[in-house]
């Protein structure tokens, strides 16, 4: 997909919200961009060409993305609630921007939340430590088949397909 195709697909309301993010916290916004590129690079290294599907690699990518956003933003704020709120707001916006069907959307939001919780539990960890931690958690990830299934696994990564 070309960059221009992405911009053509942005609705005015989405663009307005993106600009509000930029003006609300410019340092958080830049930190989020850096975190996004870092996560894509690591996800491609760890799960070549498979992290874009609704599988365990995707669960890993979403959780890691939230951890990395929170970590990068924490360089500019000592208030963990502010960092977590930003991370949640931005990643929720992303789910609205690139809408999925209900089950993949719930899966992504759930794995995002797992990432934020892991950051709060281990804020001093390094990128490599988080990668190892999440890969270990993938061993306990649960395949779900319905939206209701997510509620049964509040502390585990979830995925849809192998």
GROMACS .gro file of C-alpha atoms in nm:
model
  162
    1UNK     CA    1   0.000   0.000   0.000
    2UNK     CA    2   0.126   0.344  -0.092
    3UNK     CA    3   0.148   0.619   0.171
    4UNK     CA    4  -0.085   0.830  -0.040
    5UNK     CA    5  -0.349   0.553  -0.026
    6UNK     CA    6  -0.340   0.569   0.353
    7UNK     CA    7  -0.389   0.946   0.350
    8UNK     CA    8  -0.672   0.921   0.095
    9UNK     CA    9  -0.849   0.676   0.327
   10UNK     CA   10  -0.839   0.909   0.628
   11UNK     CA   11  -1.172   1.065   0.708
   12UNK     CA   12  -1.172   1.427   0.820
   13UNK     CA   13  -1.276   1.333   1.173
   14UNK     CA   14  -0.984   1.089   1.199
   15UNK     CA   15  -0.739   1.347   1.068
   16UNK     CA   16  -0.873   1.603   1.313
   17UNK     CA   17  -0.822   1.358   1.601
   18UNK     CA   18  -0.468   1.282   1.480
   19UNK     CA   19  -0.387   1.654   1.472
   20UNK     CA   20  -0.531   1.693   1.822
   21UNK     CA   21  -0.294   1.418   1.939
   22UNK     CA   22  -0.003   1.604   1.784
   23UNK     CA   23  -0.093   1.938   1.941
   24UNK     CA   24  -0.198   1.792   2.276
   25UNK     CA   25   0.136   1.622   2.340
   26UNK     CA   26   0.390   1.676   2.061
   27UNK     CA   27   0.664   1.487   2.248
   28UNK     CA   28   0.432   1.194   2.315
   29UNK     CA   29   0.329   1.196   1.949
   30UNK     CA   30   0.691   1.183   1.830
   31UNK     CA   31   0.763   0.914   2.091
   32UNK     CA   32   0.470   0.712   1.958
   33UNK     CA   33   0.606   0.730   1.604
   34UNK     CA   34   0.948   0.611   1.721
   35UNK     CA   35   0.794   0.330   1.925
   36UNK     CA   36   0.587   0.222   1.626
   37UNK     CA   37   0.890   0.191   1.399
   38UNK     CA   38   1.086   0.005   1.668
   39UNK     CA   39   0.802  -0.243   1.719
   40UNK     CA   40   0.758  -0.303   1.346
   41UNK     CA   41   1.132  -0.367   1.310
   42UNK     CA   42   1.141  -0.608   1.605
   43UNK     CA   43   0.819  -0.784   1.501
   44UNK     CA   44   0.955  -0.839   1.152
   45UNK     CA   45   1.279  -0.976   1.299
   46UNK     CA   46   1.102  -1.208   1.545
   47UNK     CA   47   0.810  -1.310   1.322
   48UNK     CA   48   0.907  -1.248   0.958
   49UNK     CA   49   0.604  -1.162   0.744
   50UNK     CA   50   0.356  -1.315   0.990
   51UNK     CA   51   0.283  -1.042   1.244
   52UNK     CA   52   0.017  -0.879   1.027
   53UNK     CA   53  -0.236  -1.158   1.076
   54UNK     CA   54  -0.463  -1.242   1.371
   55UNK     CA   55  -0.214  -1.485   1.519
   56UNK     CA   56   0.025  -1.504   1.814
   57UNK     CA   57   0.273  -1.280   1.632
   58UNK     CA   58   0.005  -1.013   1.607
   59UNK     CA   59  -0.072  -1.046   1.979
   60UNK     CA   60   0.300  -0.999   2.048
   61UNK     CA   61   0.315  -0.691   1.824
   62UNK     CA   62   0.016  -0.519   1.985
   63UNK     CA   63   0.135  -0.578   2.341
   64UNK     CA   64   0.490  -0.471   2.256
   65UNK     CA   65   0.361  -0.160   2.079
   66UNK     CA   66   0.181  -0.045   2.391
   67UNK     CA   67   0.484  -0.116   2.609
   68UNK     CA   68   0.716   0.075   2.378
   69UNK     CA   69   0.481   0.373   2.344
   70UNK     CA   70   0.451   0.396   2.722
   71UNK     CA   71   0.828   0.361   2.766
   72UNK     CA   72   0.909   0.629   2.508
   73UNK     CA   73   0.649   0.867   2.649
   74UNK     CA   74   0.772   0.809   3.004
   75UNK     CA   75   1.091   0.988   2.899
   76UNK     CA   76   0.880   1.306   2.893
   77UNK     CA   77   0.651   1.247   3.191
   78UNK     CA   78   0.692   1.089   3.532
   79UNK     CA   79   0.317   1.055   3.567
   80UNK     CA   80   0.245   0.694   3.477
   81UNK     CA   81  -0.131   0.759   3.457
   82UNK     CA   82  -0.069   1.031   3.194
   83UNK     CA   83   0.156   0.800   2.991
   84UNK     CA   84  -0.089   0.508   3.010
   85UNK     CA   85  -0.384   0.732   2.924
   86UNK     CA   86  -0.201   0.863   2.617
   87UNK     CA   87  -0.103   0.511   2.512
   88UNK     CA   88  -0.460   0.386   2.549
   89UNK     CA   89  -0.610   0.687   2.370
   90UNK     CA   90  -0.371   0.659   2.078
   91UNK     CA   91  -0.395   0.283   2.032
   92UNK     CA   92  -0.775   0.295   2.067
   93UNK     CA   93  -0.777   0.566   1.799
   94UNK     CA   94  -0.570   0.337   1.580
   95UNK     CA   95  -0.833   0.064   1.615
   96UNK     CA   96  -1.100   0.315   1.508
   97UNK     CA   97  -0.882   0.443   1.223
   98UNK     CA   98  -0.820   0.097   1.079
   99UNK     CA   99  -1.140  -0.082   1.175
  100UNK     CA  100  -1.158  -0.457   1.206
  101UNK     CA  101  -1.452  -0.686   1.252
  102UNK     CA  102  -1.565  -0.720   1.615
  103UNK     CA  103  -1.354  -1.019   1.716
  104UNK     CA  104  -1.018  -0.901   1.576
  105UNK     CA  105  -1.087  -0.556   1.723
  106UNK     CA  106  -1.155  -0.699   2.070
  107UNK     CA  107  -0.842  -0.914   2.038
  108UNK     CA  108  -0.626  -0.612   1.951
  109UNK     CA  109  -0.772  -0.397   2.229
  110UNK     CA  110  -0.721  -0.680   2.479
  111UNK     CA  111  -0.357  -0.736   2.379
  112UNK     CA  112  -0.297  -0.360   2.389
  113UNK     CA  113  -0.422  -0.360   2.748
  114UNK     CA  114  -0.195  -0.654   2.837
  115UNK     CA  115   0.100  -0.450   2.705
  116UNK     CA  116   0.010  -0.146   2.913
  117UNK     CA  117  -0.026  -0.360   3.226
  118UNK     CA  118   0.313  -0.522   3.161
  119UNK     CA  119   0.472  -0.181   3.126
  120UNK     CA  120   0.329  -0.072   3.461
  121UNK     CA  121   0.462  -0.389   3.625
  122UNK     CA  122   0.809  -0.367   3.466
  123UNK     CA  123   0.878  -0.002   3.375
  124UNK     CA  124   1.256  -0.032   3.413
  125UNK     CA  125   1.292  -0.326   3.173
  126UNK     CA  126   1.483  -0.297   2.847
  127UNK     CA  127   1.346  -0.356   2.500
  128UNK     CA  128   1.515  -0.696   2.486
  129UNK     CA  129   1.373  -0.795   2.825
  130UNK     CA  130   1.022  -0.708   2.710
  131UNK     CA  131   1.066  -0.906   2.390
  132UNK     CA  132   1.174  -1.209   2.592
  133UNK     CA  133   0.890  -1.162   2.841
  134UNK     CA  134   0.628  -1.139   2.570
  135UNK     CA  135   0.766  -1.437   2.382
  136UNK     CA  136   0.738  -1.635   2.705
  137UNK     CA  137   0.381  -1.515   2.745
  138UNK     CA  138   0.302  -1.636   2.395
  139UNK     CA  139   0.345  -1.991   2.525
  140UNK     CA  140   0.034  -1.929   2.737
  141UNK     CA  141  -0.160  -1.728   2.478
  142UNK     CA  142  -0.513  -1.851   2.420
  143UNK     CA  143  -0.691  -1.894   2.092
  144UNK     CA  144  -1.036  -1.737   2.111
  145UNK     CA  145  -1.340  -1.790   1.891
  146UNK     CA  146  -1.588  -1.538   2.030
  147UNK     CA  147  -1.594  -1.192   2.182
  148UNK     CA  148  -1.710  -1.344   2.509
  149UNK     CA  149  -1.396  -1.561   2.527
  150UNK     CA  150  -1.178  -1.254   2.590
  151UNK     CA  151  -1.337  -1.201   2.931
  152UNK     CA  152  -1.220  -1.547   3.040
  153UNK     CA  153  -0.852  -1.458   2.988
  154UNK     CA  154  -0.793  -1.115   3.148
  155UNK     CA  155  -0.418  -1.170   3.201
  156UNK     CA  156  -0.325  -1.365   2.888
  157UNK     CA  157  -0.253  -1.268   2.532
  158UNK     CA  158  -0.519  -1.388   2.291
  159UNK     CA  159  -0.521  -1.468   1.920
  160UNK     CA  160  -0.762  -1.593   1.654
  161UNK     CA  161  -0.566  -1.817   1.420
  162UNK     CA  162  -0.247  -2.020   1.409
   0.00000   0.00000   0.00000
